[in-house]
Amino acid sequence: MRRTEPDGIAALANDPQRAADRMGETNAPVRIKNDADIVAVIPYLLGFQPADSVVGMVFADRKLITTVRFPIEMGDSPAALAARLGVICRQFPEAGWILAGYSPDRRRAAQLIEHMTAGIGEQYVLESIYVNGGRYWSLSCKVPGCCPAEGRLIDTGASPVSARAVLAGMQVLESRAQLDESIRPPRGWAARAAINRMADARASICHLDLVQIEETFEKRVREGLADPAQVSGDDAAMLAAMAYYPTARDRALSLLTRHDAERHVDLWQVVARLTPRDSQPPVLGLLGLAAWVSGNGALQVVCVERAEKVAPNHPLVRLVADINAAAAPPSVWDQLRIDLFGEEEDDERSETPADAGGFSNGRQHDQIADLGNDPPR
């Protein structure tokens, strides 16, 4: 694939006006023009540097609608792979796919890409790439002499997609394990203290009726959303204890909009880190749903995986897992919210409090990239 050489991140960051001119309007998506843009944007879409997996970027009407990671082991389970692809392909018929394999074992990555291409339909795969050791290779290019045998060096600083992500404050963790660490429950003496706080919280609400629990929970959620960083261990214990009740959780979900989803993510991440392992599932369910609505599918999956170890049949966790399995885009929440709570998003209600700082755009795909005029093939 032919490469272009756009301005680097450093040059844009040092000249804000030039950055604005180069990037266009803040909300205008960057065009994916080549393989360099693809390998630059994927870590930002996932929130971490992928490894031992194939990442699928799914496009409809040339806009990126979802990004799905397939563990490399799925190449050994054709039935499971076909089932997962089938769900996505039925939801997005005739969508275009870009596949990028990450693994030290090129044969294994290429094999999974081949299986996926067969399941998706070759006519719908716009480009496939292999990435390893800081270099990438096009697996789709058939032009003699176009692609060097040693691959091309990954230069994220040369991609406008990376520049947009950096200017938006997005970060990439070194690995998926770091993402899991961000919601790890307390350990050692901290775990014992958290267990004691949970016991105290449960004792303090046992005399309340359900309506009182719902109202108290909503009040505390609103207070937490105002400044998640100020949530204490005692606050987290009360929130986790009341999150046990489904109707109380509904109060929190009724407050969740795509406009302020990142604030909900911040709140429930703090609560998750302060909550004992056995009490985490309702909190992780709320966090996983907020992560999905914010466009952070990787955090959504990590929440499900951690919660399933404790309560695999928890209803909210199962809902979040089903949403992930269907690769449903965050925009689905707009209608789901109306169906559940009978109200549309209220822009005035969901605005950030004046002292709470601005909301991040998160990883909403339509704010990052879409395809240029010519597919990257």
mmCIF file of C-alpha atoms in Angstrom:
data_model
loop_
_atom_site.group_PDB
_atom_site.id
_atom_site.type_symbol
_atom_site.label_atom_id
_atom_site.label_comp_id
_atom_site.label_asym_id
_atom_site.label_seq_id
_atom_site.Cartn_x
_atom_site.Cartn_y
_atom_site.Cartn_z
ATOM 1 C CA MET A 1 0.000 0.000 0.000
ATOM 2 C CA ARG A 2 1.243 3.462 -0.875
ATOM 3 C CA ARG A 3 2.151 5.619 2.102
ATOM 4 C CA THR A 4 1.666 9.296 2.804
ATOM 5 C CA GLU A 5 3.774 11.351 5.196
ATOM 6 C CA PRO A 6 1.505 13.618 7.280
ATOM 7 C CA ASP A 7 2.704 16.027 9.957
ATOM 8 C CA GLY A 8 4.053 14.488 13.158
ATOM 9 C CA ILE A 9 2.487 14.738 16.600
ATOM 10 C CA ALA A 10 5.337 16.795 18.034
ATOM 11 C CA ALA A 11 4.987 19.491 15.387
ATOM 12 C CA LEU A 12 1.234 19.692 15.899
ATOM 13 C CA ALA A 13 1.472 19.723 19.686
ATOM 14 C CA ASN A 14 3.962 22.611 19.614
ATOM 15 C CA ASP A 15 1.682 24.733 17.436
ATOM 16 C CA PRO A 16 -1.969 24.547 18.558
ATOM 17 C CA GLN A 17 -3.229 26.711 15.709
ATOM 18 C CA ARG A 18 -1.454 24.559 13.175
ATOM 19 C CA ALA A 19 -2.895 21.506 14.902
ATOM 20 C CA ALA A 20 -6.396 22.917 14.585
ATOM 21 C CA ASP A 21 -5.830 23.748 10.929
ATOM 22 C CA ARG A 22 -4.265 20.376 10.200
ATOM 23 C CA MET A 23 -6.867 18.355 12.031
ATOM 24 C CA GLY A 24 -9.904 20.392 10.975
ATOM 25 C CA GLU A 25 -12.862 20.836 13.287
ATOM 26 C CA THR A 26 -12.544 19.032 16.613
ATOM 27 C CA ASN A 27 -15.459 16.737 15.902
ATOM 28 C CA ALA A 28 -14.547 16.035 12.280
ATOM 29 C CA PRO A 29 -13.305 12.440 11.988
ATOM 30 C CA VAL A 30 -9.814 11.815 10.660
ATOM 31 C CA ARG A 31 -9.711 9.830 7.431
ATOM 32 C CA ILE A 32 -7.941 6.469 7.471
ATOM 33 C CA LYS A 33 -5.893 6.643 4.299
ATOM 34 C CA ASN A 34 -3.362 3.839 4.594
ATOM 35 C CA ASP A 35 -2.008 0.967 6.670
ATOM 36 C CA ALA A 36 0.066 3.387 8.753
ATOM 37 C CA ASP A 37 -3.135 5.061 9.950
ATOM 38 C CA ILE A 38 -4.658 1.674 10.762
ATOM 39 C CA VAL A 39 -1.809 0.507 12.993
ATOM 40 C CA ALA A 40 -1.683 3.962 14.599
ATOM 41 C CA VAL A 41 -5.359 4.110 15.549
ATOM 42 C CA ILE A 42 -5.983 0.563 16.798
ATOM 43 C CA PRO A 43 -4.232 0.929 20.197
ATOM 44 C CA TYR A 44 -6.257 4.080 20.871
ATOM 45 C CA LEU A 45 -9.500 2.343 19.940
ATOM 46 C CA LEU A 46 -8.720 -0.520 22.320
ATOM 47 C CA GLY A 47 -7.068 1.557 25.033
ATOM 48 C CA PHE A 48 -4.051 -0.756 25.131
ATOM 49 C CA GLN A 49 -1.406 -2.201 22.829
ATOM 50 C CA PRO A 50 -2.853 -5.461 21.454
ATOM 51 C CA ALA A 51 -0.929 -8.729 21.508
ATOM 52 C CA ASP A 52 -1.701 -12.291 20.412
ATOM 53 C CA SER A 53 -4.950 -11.296 18.756
ATOM 54 C CA VAL A 54 -6.630 -10.154 15.576
ATOM 55 C CA VAL A 55 -8.405 -6.817 15.744
ATOM 56 C CA GLY A 56 -11.365 -6.229 13.461
ATOM 57 C CA MET A 57 -12.449 -2.693 12.547
ATOM 58 C CA VAL A 58 -16.000 -2.698 11.187
ATOM 59 C CA PHE A 59 -17.218 0.043 8.852
ATOM 60 C CA ALA A 60 -20.690 0.968 7.614
ATOM 61 C CA ASP A 61 -21.123 3.731 5.058
ATOM 62 C CA ARG A 62 -17.380 4.309 5.377
ATOM 63 C CA LYS A 63 -17.682 5.144 9.087
ATOM 64 C CA LEU A 64 -16.045 3.076 11.813
ATOM 65 C CA ILE A 65 -18.875 1.696 13.925
ATOM 66 C CA THR A 66 -17.157 -0.853 16.156
ATOM 67 C CA THR A 67 -13.809 -2.478 16.913
ATOM 68 C CA VAL A 68 -13.632 -6.108 18.023
ATOM 69 C CA ARG A 69 -10.643 -8.051 19.361
ATOM 70 C CA PHE A 70 -10.395 -11.796 18.706
ATOM 71 C CA PRO A 71 -7.856 -13.703 20.856
ATOM 72 C CA ILE A 72 -5.395 -15.645 18.744
ATOM 73 C CA GLU A 73 -6.671 -18.864 20.377
ATOM 74 C CA MET A 74 -9.955 -18.482 18.527
ATOM 75 C CA GLY A 75 -8.144 -19.809 15.465
ATOM 76 C CA ASP A 76 -8.200 -23.176 17.247
ATOM 77 C CA SER A 77 -11.984 -23.025 17.819
ATOM 78 C CA PRO A 78 -13.675 -22.695 14.405
ATOM 79 C CA ALA A 79 -17.187 -23.105 15.829
ATOM 80 C CA ALA A 80 -16.741 -20.381 18.445
ATOM 81 C CA LEU A 81 -15.142 -18.096 15.875
ATOM 82 C CA ALA A 82 -17.963 -18.659 13.384
ATOM 83 C CA ALA A 83 -20.575 -17.992 16.067
ATOM 84 C CA ARG A 84 -19.009 -14.717 17.120
ATOM 85 C CA LEU A 85 -18.505 -13.535 13.554
ATOM 86 C CA GLY A 86 -22.055 -14.545 12.715
ATOM 87 C CA VAL A 87 -23.534 -12.334 15.427
ATOM 88 C CA ILE A 88 -21.560 -9.326 14.213
ATOM 89 C CA CYS A 89 -22.160 -9.936 10.511
ATOM 90 C CA ARG A 90 -25.897 -10.296 11.064
ATOM 91 C CA GLN A 91 -25.976 -7.025 12.939
ATOM 92 C CA PHE A 92 -23.886 -5.224 10.325
ATOM 93 C CA PRO A 93 -24.638 -6.927 6.982
ATOM 94 C CA GLU A 94 -22.451 -5.818 4.096
ATOM 95 C CA ALA A 95 -20.160 -3.889 6.453
ATOM 96 C CA GLY A 96 -16.528 -3.503 5.453
ATOM 97 C CA TRP A 97 -13.824 -4.972 7.671
ATOM 98 C CA ILE A 98 -10.156 -4.224 8.263
ATOM 99 C CA LEU A 99 -8.270 -7.027 10.032
ATOM 100 C CA ALA A 100 -4.969 -6.583 11.856
ATOM 101 C CA GLY A 101 -3.126 -9.550 13.380
ATOM 102 C CA TYR A 102 -0.766 -9.108 16.327
ATOM 103 C CA SER A 103 1.443 -12.064 17.222
ATOM 104 C CA PRO A 104 5.100 -13.166 17.146
ATOM 105 C CA ASP A 105 3.800 -16.171 15.188
ATOM 106 C CA ARG A 106 2.971 -14.826 11.735
ATOM 107 C CA ARG A 107 1.595 -18.148 10.538
ATOM 108 C CA ARG A 108 -0.888 -18.325 13.382
ATOM 109 C CA ALA A 109 -2.032 -14.717 12.982
ATOM 110 C CA ALA A 110 -2.399 -15.150 9.222
ATOM 111 C CA GLN A 111 -4.355 -18.352 9.730
ATOM 112 C CA LEU A 112 -6.863 -16.640 12.026
ATOM 113 C CA ILE A 113 -7.190 -13.789 9.537
ATOM 114 C CA GLU A 114 -7.861 -16.333 6.773
ATOM 115 C CA HIS A 115 -10.561 -18.039 8.857
ATOM 116 C CA MET A 116 -12.141 -14.686 9.652
ATOM 117 C CA THR A 117 -12.011 -13.596 6.015
ATOM 118 C CA ALA A 118 -13.801 -16.777 4.991
ATOM 119 C CA GLY A 119 -16.466 -16.223 7.658
ATOM 120 C CA ILE A 120 -16.973 -12.556 6.832
ATOM 121 C CA GLY A 121 -16.751 -12.926 3.071
ATOM 122 C CA GLU A 122 -13.641 -11.946 1.133
ATOM 123 C CA GLN A 123 -15.521 -9.190 -0.678
ATOM 124 C CA TYR A 124 -16.126 -7.411 2.642
ATOM 125 C CA VAL A 125 -12.513 -7.451 3.873
ATOM 126 C CA LEU A 126 -10.987 -4.152 2.768
ATOM 127 C CA GLU A 127 -7.495 -4.821 4.099
ATOM 128 C CA SER A 128 -5.617 -7.270 6.292
ATOM 129 C CA ILE A 129 -2.356 -6.517 8.073
ATOM 130 C CA TYR A 130 0.192 -8.376 10.164
ATOM 131 C CA VAL A 131 1.911 -6.449 12.978
ATOM 132 C CA ASN A 132 4.935 -7.555 14.997
ATOM 133 C CA GLY A 133 8.126 -6.132 16.441
ATOM 134 C CA GLY A 134 7.348 -2.511 15.633
ATOM 135 C CA ARG A 135 6.705 -3.282 11.958
ATOM 136 C CA TYR A 136 3.706 -4.102 9.805
ATOM 137 C CA TRP A 137 3.029 -5.948 6.571
ATOM 138 C CA SER A 138 0.011 -5.803 4.267
ATOM 139 C CA LEU A 139 -1.392 -9.282 3.721
ATOM 140 C CA SER A 140 -3.776 -8.006 1.052
ATOM 141 C CA CYS A 141 -1.419 -6.173 -1.257
ATOM 142 C CA LYS A 142 -0.785 -8.091 -4.491
ATOM 143 C CA VAL A 143 1.235 -5.411 -6.299
ATOM 144 C CA PRO A 144 4.749 -6.735 -7.097
ATOM 145 C CA GLY A 145 7.481 -4.729 -5.387
ATOM 146 C CA CYS A 146 5.026 -2.525 -3.471
ATOM 147 C CA CYS A 147 5.625 -3.827 0.041
ATOM 148 C CA PRO A 148 9.172 -4.460 1.382
ATOM 149 C CA ALA A 149 9.852 -7.963 2.661
ATOM 150 C CA GLU A 150 11.120 -6.566 5.982
ATOM 151 C CA GLY A 151 7.844 -4.705 6.484
ATOM 152 C CA ARG A 152 7.418 -1.051 7.274
ATOM 153 C CA LEU A 153 8.403 0.612 10.524
ATOM 154 C CA ILE A 154 5.484 1.743 12.680
ATOM 155 C CA ASP A 155 5.729 5.503 13.075
ATOM 156 C CA THR A 156 2.707 6.592 15.103
ATOM 157 C CA GLY A 157 4.051 10.147 15.247
ATOM 158 C CA ALA A 158 3.507 10.475 11.504
ATOM 159 C CA SER A 159 -0.205 9.714 11.585
ATOM 160 C CA PRO A 160 -2.895 12.403 11.958
ATOM 161 C CA VAL A 161 -5.035 9.754 13.653
ATOM 162 C CA SER A 162 -2.510 9.519 16.500
ATOM 163 C CA ALA A 163 -2.315 13.299 16.656
ATOM 164 C CA ARG A 164 -6.083 13.542 17.059
ATOM 165 C CA ALA A 165 -6.037 10.960 19.844
ATOM 166 C CA VAL A 166 -3.174 12.689 21.680
ATOM 167 C CA LEU A 167 -4.799 16.108 21.404
ATOM 168 C CA ALA A 168 -8.012 14.575 22.779
ATOM 169 C CA GLY A 169 -6.098 13.319 25.826
ATOM 170 C CA MET A 170 -6.478 9.624 24.994
ATOM 171 C CA GLN A 171 -3.891 7.224 26.348
ATOM 172 C CA VAL A 172 -2.685 3.753 25.445
ATOM 173 C CA LEU A 173 -1.744 1.269 28.154
ATOM 174 C CA GLU A 174 1.203 -1.008 27.508
ATOM 175 C CA SER A 175 -0.914 -4.131 27.830
ATOM 176 C CA ARG A 176 -4.387 -5.415 28.549
ATOM 177 C CA ALA A 177 -3.123 -6.549 31.959
ATOM 178 C CA GLN A 178 -2.754 -2.905 32.947
ATOM 179 C CA LEU A 179 -6.415 -2.364 32.131
ATOM 180 C CA ASP A 180 -7.369 -5.258 34.397
ATOM 181 C CA GLU A 181 -5.159 -3.792 37.122
ATOM 182 C CA SER A 182 -7.186 -0.557 36.963
ATOM 183 C CA ILE A 183 -10.183 -2.368 38.518
ATOM 184 C CA ARG A 184 -8.328 -4.769 40.799
ATOM 185 C CA PRO A 185 -9.992 -5.103 44.215
ATOM 186 C CA PRO A 186 -8.051 -4.326 47.420
ATOM 187 C CA ARG A 187 -5.562 -6.898 48.683
ATOM 188 C CA GLY A 188 -4.031 -7.750 52.041
ATOM 189 C CA TRP A 189 -4.822 -5.382 54.882
ATOM 190 C CA ALA A 190 -6.636 -3.050 52.459
ATOM 191 C CA ALA A 191 -8.987 -5.916 51.566
ATOM 192 C CA ARG A 192 -9.742 -6.590 55.226
ATOM 193 C CA ALA A 193 -10.493 -2.903 55.778
ATOM 194 C CA ALA A 194 -12.752 -2.883 52.701
ATOM 195 C CA ILE A 195 -14.641 -5.952 53.964
ATOM 196 C CA ASN A 196 -15.218 -4.231 57.316
ATOM 197 C CA ARG A 197 -16.480 -1.093 55.539
ATOM 198 C CA MET A 198 -18.899 -3.211 53.490
ATOM 199 C CA ALA A 199 -20.243 -4.845 56.646
ATOM 200 C CA ASP A 200 -20.788 -1.418 58.225
ATOM 201 C CA ALA A 201 -22.490 -0.120 55.062
ATOM 202 C CA ARG A 202 -24.877 -3.067 54.896
ATOM 203 C CA ALA A 203 -25.727 -2.667 58.563
ATOM 204 C CA SER A 204 -26.452 1.036 58.075
ATOM 205 C CA ILE A 205 -28.972 0.437 55.274
ATOM 206 C CA CYS A 206 -30.666 -2.696 56.603
ATOM 207 C CA HIS A 207 -33.353 -0.609 58.336
ATOM 208 C CA LEU A 208 -34.188 1.349 55.146
ATOM 209 C CA ASP A 209 -37.037 0.381 52.875
ATOM 210 C CA LEU A 210 -36.433 -0.090 49.161
ATOM 211 C CA VAL A 211 -37.607 3.379 48.153
ATOM 212 C CA GLN A 212 -35.258 4.950 50.689
ATOM 213 C CA ILE A 213 -32.373 2.842 49.380
ATOM 214 C CA GLU A 214 -33.144 3.890 45.799
ATOM 215 C CA GLU A 215 -33.331 7.577 46.676
ATOM 216 C CA THR A 216 -30.208 7.477 48.834
ATOM 217 C CA PHE A 217 -28.308 5.602 46.138
ATOM 218 C CA GLU A 218 -29.238 8.115 43.439
ATOM 219 C CA LYS A 219 -28.214 11.002 45.692
ATOM 220 C CA ARG A 220 -24.849 9.409 46.411
ATOM 221 C CA VAL A 221 -24.277 8.579 42.730
ATOM 222 C CA ARG A 222 -24.921 12.212 41.786
ATOM 223 C CA GLU A 223 -22.484 13.347 44.485
ATOM 224 C CA GLY A 224 -19.884 10.876 43.227
ATOM 225 C CA LEU A 225 -20.306 11.991 39.629
ATOM 226 C CA ALA A 226 -19.613 15.582 40.665
ATOM 227 C CA ASP A 227 -16.071 14.623 41.687
ATOM 228 C CA PRO A 228 -15.168 10.907 41.423
ATOM 229 C CA ALA A 229 -11.667 11.521 42.767
ATOM 230 C CA GLN A 230 -13.118 12.540 46.139
ATOM 231 C CA VAL A 231 -14.999 9.265 46.697
ATOM 232 C CA SER A 232 -13.757 7.763 49.965
ATOM 233 C CA GLY A 233 -13.613 4.153 51.083
ATOM 234 C CA ASP A 234 -16.765 4.653 53.147
ATOM 235 C CA ASP A 235 -18.535 6.284 50.171
ATOM 236 C CA ALA A 236 -17.534 3.380 47.935
ATOM 237 C CA ALA A 237 -18.794 0.839 50.460
ATOM 238 C CA MET A 238 -22.207 2.531 50.626
ATOM 239 C CA LEU A 239 -22.450 2.678 46.838
ATOM 240 C CA ALA A 240 -21.395 -0.971 46.460
ATOM 241 C CA ALA A 241 -23.829 -2.102 49.185
ATOM 242 C CA MET A 242 -26.790 -0.300 47.626
ATOM 243 C CA ALA A 243 -25.817 -1.398 44.100
ATOM 244 C CA TYR A 244 -26.872 -4.894 45.201
ATOM 245 C CA TYR A 245 -30.510 -3.840 44.640
ATOM 246 C CA PRO A 246 -31.605 -3.954 40.951
ATOM 247 C CA THR A 247 -34.035 -1.047 41.232
ATOM 248 C CA ALA A 248 -31.331 1.075 42.838
ATOM 249 C CA ARG A 249 -28.992 0.243 39.948
ATOM 250 C CA ASP A 250 -31.731 1.391 37.591
ATOM 251 C CA ARG A 251 -31.558 4.816 39.216
ATOM 252 C CA ALA A 252 -27.847 5.023 38.351
ATOM 253 C CA LEU A 253 -28.424 3.784 34.800
ATOM 254 C CA SER A 254 -31.157 6.365 34.252
ATOM 255 C CA LEU A 255 -28.496 9.040 34.835
ATOM 256 C CA LEU A 256 -26.116 7.512 32.273
ATOM 257 C CA THR A 257 -25.953 9.260 28.909
ATOM 258 C CA ARG A 258 -23.389 9.175 26.126
ATOM 259 C CA HIS A 259 -22.634 12.799 26.920
ATOM 260 C CA ASP A 260 -21.387 12.036 30.436
ATOM 261 C CA ALA A 261 -20.462 8.347 30.223
ATOM 262 C CA GLU A 262 -16.785 9.029 30.961
ATOM 263 C CA ARG A 263 -17.748 10.560 34.303
ATOM 264 C CA HIS A 264 -19.659 7.389 35.187
ATOM 265 C CA VAL A 265 -16.617 5.336 34.172
ATOM 266 C CA ASP A 266 -14.418 7.419 36.476
ATOM 267 C CA LEU A 267 -16.836 7.002 39.378
ATOM 268 C CA TRP A 268 -17.325 3.251 39.122
ATOM 269 C CA GLN A 269 -13.620 2.606 38.538
ATOM 270 C CA VAL A 270 -12.886 4.303 41.841
ATOM 271 C CA VAL A 271 -15.629 2.309 43.573
ATOM 272 C CA ALA A 272 -14.421 -0.972 42.012
ATOM 273 C CA ARG A 273 -10.873 -0.449 43.303
ATOM 274 C CA LEU A 274 -12.209 0.122 46.826
ATOM 275 C CA THR A 275 -14.690 -2.779 46.844
ATOM 276 C CA PRO A 276 -13.870 -6.318 48.082
ATOM 277 C CA ARG A 277 -13.711 -8.962 45.370
ATOM 278 C CA ASP A 278 -16.894 -10.806 46.373
ATOM 279 C CA SER A 279 -18.905 -7.562 46.376
ATOM 280 C CA GLN A 280 -17.607 -6.278 43.045
ATOM 281 C CA PRO A 281 -20.030 -7.795 40.465
ATOM 282 C CA PRO A 282 -22.835 -5.168 40.666
ATOM 283 C CA VAL A 283 -20.225 -2.404 40.579
ATOM 284 C CA LEU A 284 -18.432 -4.018 37.646
ATOM 285 C CA GLY A 285 -21.770 -4.357 35.867
ATOM 286 C CA LEU A 286 -22.399 -0.627 36.222
ATOM 287 C CA LEU A 287 -18.828 0.139 35.197
ATOM 288 C CA GLY A 288 -18.976 -2.225 32.229
ATOM 289 C CA LEU A 289 -22.160 -0.638 30.931
ATOM 290 C CA ALA A 290 -20.731 2.868 31.362
ATOM 291 C CA ALA A 291 -17.556 1.741 29.592
ATOM 292 C CA TRP A 292 -19.616 0.471 26.657
ATOM 293 C CA VAL A 293 -21.613 3.698 26.414
ATOM 294 C CA SER A 294 -18.370 5.704 26.519
ATOM 295 C CA GLY A 295 -16.961 3.612 23.671
ATOM 296 C CA ASN A 296 -14.374 1.814 25.841
ATOM 297 C CA GLY A 297 -15.078 -1.766 24.792
ATOM 298 C CA ALA A 298 -11.817 -3.099 26.213
ATOM 299 C CA LEU A 299 -12.716 -1.981 29.739
ATOM 300 C CA GLN A 300 -16.200 -3.387 29.203
ATOM 301 C CA VAL A 301 -14.751 -6.836 28.471
ATOM 302 C CA VAL A 302 -12.329 -6.711 31.398
ATOM 303 C CA CYS A 303 -15.232 -5.894 33.732
ATOM 304 C CA VAL A 304 -17.204 -8.888 32.471
ATOM 305 C CA GLU A 305 -14.247 -11.253 32.788
ATOM 306 C CA ARG A 306 -13.485 -10.194 36.353
ATOM 307 C CA ALA A 307 -17.151 -10.234 37.453
ATOM 308 C CA GLU A 308 -17.800 -13.663 35.920
ATOM 309 C CA LYS A 309 -15.137 -15.179 38.180
ATOM 310 C CA VAL A 310 -17.301 -14.265 41.175
ATOM 311 C CA ALA A 311 -20.895 -14.176 39.876
ATOM 312 C CA PRO A 312 -21.137 -15.577 36.335
ATOM 313 C CA ASN A 313 -24.939 -15.347 36.304
ATOM 314 C CA HIS A 314 -25.320 -11.815 37.644
ATOM 315 C CA PRO A 315 -28.055 -10.246 35.446
ATOM 316 C CA LEU A 316 -26.322 -6.917 34.812
ATOM 317 C CA VAL A 317 -23.022 -8.639 34.075
ATOM 318 C CA ARG A 318 -24.785 -10.965 31.629
ATOM 319 C CA LEU A 319 -26.375 -7.963 29.922
ATOM 320 C CA VAL A 320 -22.987 -6.307 29.497
ATOM 321 C CA ALA A 321 -21.550 -9.593 28.171
ATOM 322 C CA ASP A 322 -24.404 -9.972 25.680
ATOM 323 C CA ILE A 323 -23.908 -6.415 24.462
ATOM 324 C CA ASN A 324 -20.230 -7.161 23.893
ATOM 325 C CA ALA A 325 -20.949 -10.436 22.108
ATOM 326 C CA ALA A 326 -23.272 -8.589 19.740
ATOM 327 C CA ALA A 327 -20.653 -5.853 19.159
ATOM 328 C CA ALA A 328 -23.439 -3.320 19.673
ATOM 329 C CA PRO A 329 -22.230 0.271 19.113
ATOM 330 C CA PRO A 330 -22.679 2.807 21.944
ATOM 331 C CA SER A 331 -25.367 4.599 19.933
ATOM 332 C CA VAL A 332 -27.706 1.692 20.784
ATOM 333 C CA TRP A 333 -27.858 3.044 24.348
ATOM 334 C CA ASP A 334 -29.852 6.073 23.163
ATOM 335 C CA GLN A 335 -32.859 3.937 22.247
ATOM 336 C CA LEU A 336 -32.294 1.391 25.015
ATOM 337 C CA ARG A 337 -32.368 4.191 27.557
ATOM 338 C CA ILE A 338 -35.708 5.377 26.198
ATOM 339 C CA ASP A 339 -37.082 1.822 26.292
ATOM 340 C CA LEU A 340 -35.926 1.292 29.880
ATOM 341 C CA PHE A 341 -36.660 4.658 31.430
ATOM 342 C CA GLY A 342 -39.023 6.350 28.987
ATOM 343 C CA GLU A 343 -36.949 9.473 28.500
ATOM 344 C CA GLU A 344 -34.479 10.848 26.008
ATOM 345 C CA GLU A 345 -31.114 12.291 26.940
ATOM 346 C CA ASP A 346 -31.516 15.662 28.614
ATOM 347 C CA ASP A 347 -28.568 17.777 27.548
ATOM 348 C CA GLU A 348 -29.169 20.283 30.321
ATOM 349 C CA ARG A 349 -29.372 17.619 33.034
ATOM 350 C CA SER A 350 -26.293 15.779 31.770
ATOM 351 C CA GLU A 351 -24.043 18.810 31.552
ATOM 352 C CA THR A 352 -20.949 18.723 33.725
ATOM 353 C CA PRO A 353 -21.175 20.648 36.991
ATOM 354 C CA ALA A 354 -19.167 23.851 36.777
ATOM 355 C CA ASP A 355 -16.591 22.648 39.297
ATOM 356 C CA ALA A 356 -16.253 19.144 37.883
ATOM 357 C CA GLY A 357 -14.209 19.819 34.764
ATOM 358 C CA GLY A 358 -14.991 18.813 31.191
ATOM 359 C CA PHE A 359 -15.980 15.419 29.920
ATOM 360 C CA SER A 360 -13.728 13.455 27.607
ATOM 361 C CA ASN A 361 -15.012 12.242 24.247
ATOM 362 C CA GLY A 362 -13.821 8.774 25.245
ATOM 363 C CA ARG A 363 -13.432 6.290 22.414
ATOM 364 C CA GLN A 364 -16.495 7.126 20.365
ATOM 365 C CA HIS A 365 -15.457 5.761 16.993
ATOM 366 C CA ASP A 366 -17.110 8.488 14.959
ATOM 367 C CA GLN A 367 -14.950 11.039 16.762
ATOM 368 C CA ILE A 368 -11.721 9.345 15.708
ATOM 369 C CA ALA A 369 -11.662 8.046 12.187
ATOM 370 C CA ASP A 370 -13.454 6.890 9.110
ATOM 371 C CA LEU A 371 -12.376 5.735 5.691
ATOM 372 C CA GLY A 372 -11.049 8.137 3.100
ATOM 373 C CA ASN A 373 -12.364 8.256 -0.429
ATOM 374 C CA ASP A 374 -10.398 5.184 -1.413
ATOM 375 C CA PRO A 375 -10.372 2.110 0.853
ATOM 376 C CA PRO A 376 -6.909 1.271 2.227
ATOM 377 C CA ARG A 377 -6.318 -1.643 -0.057
#
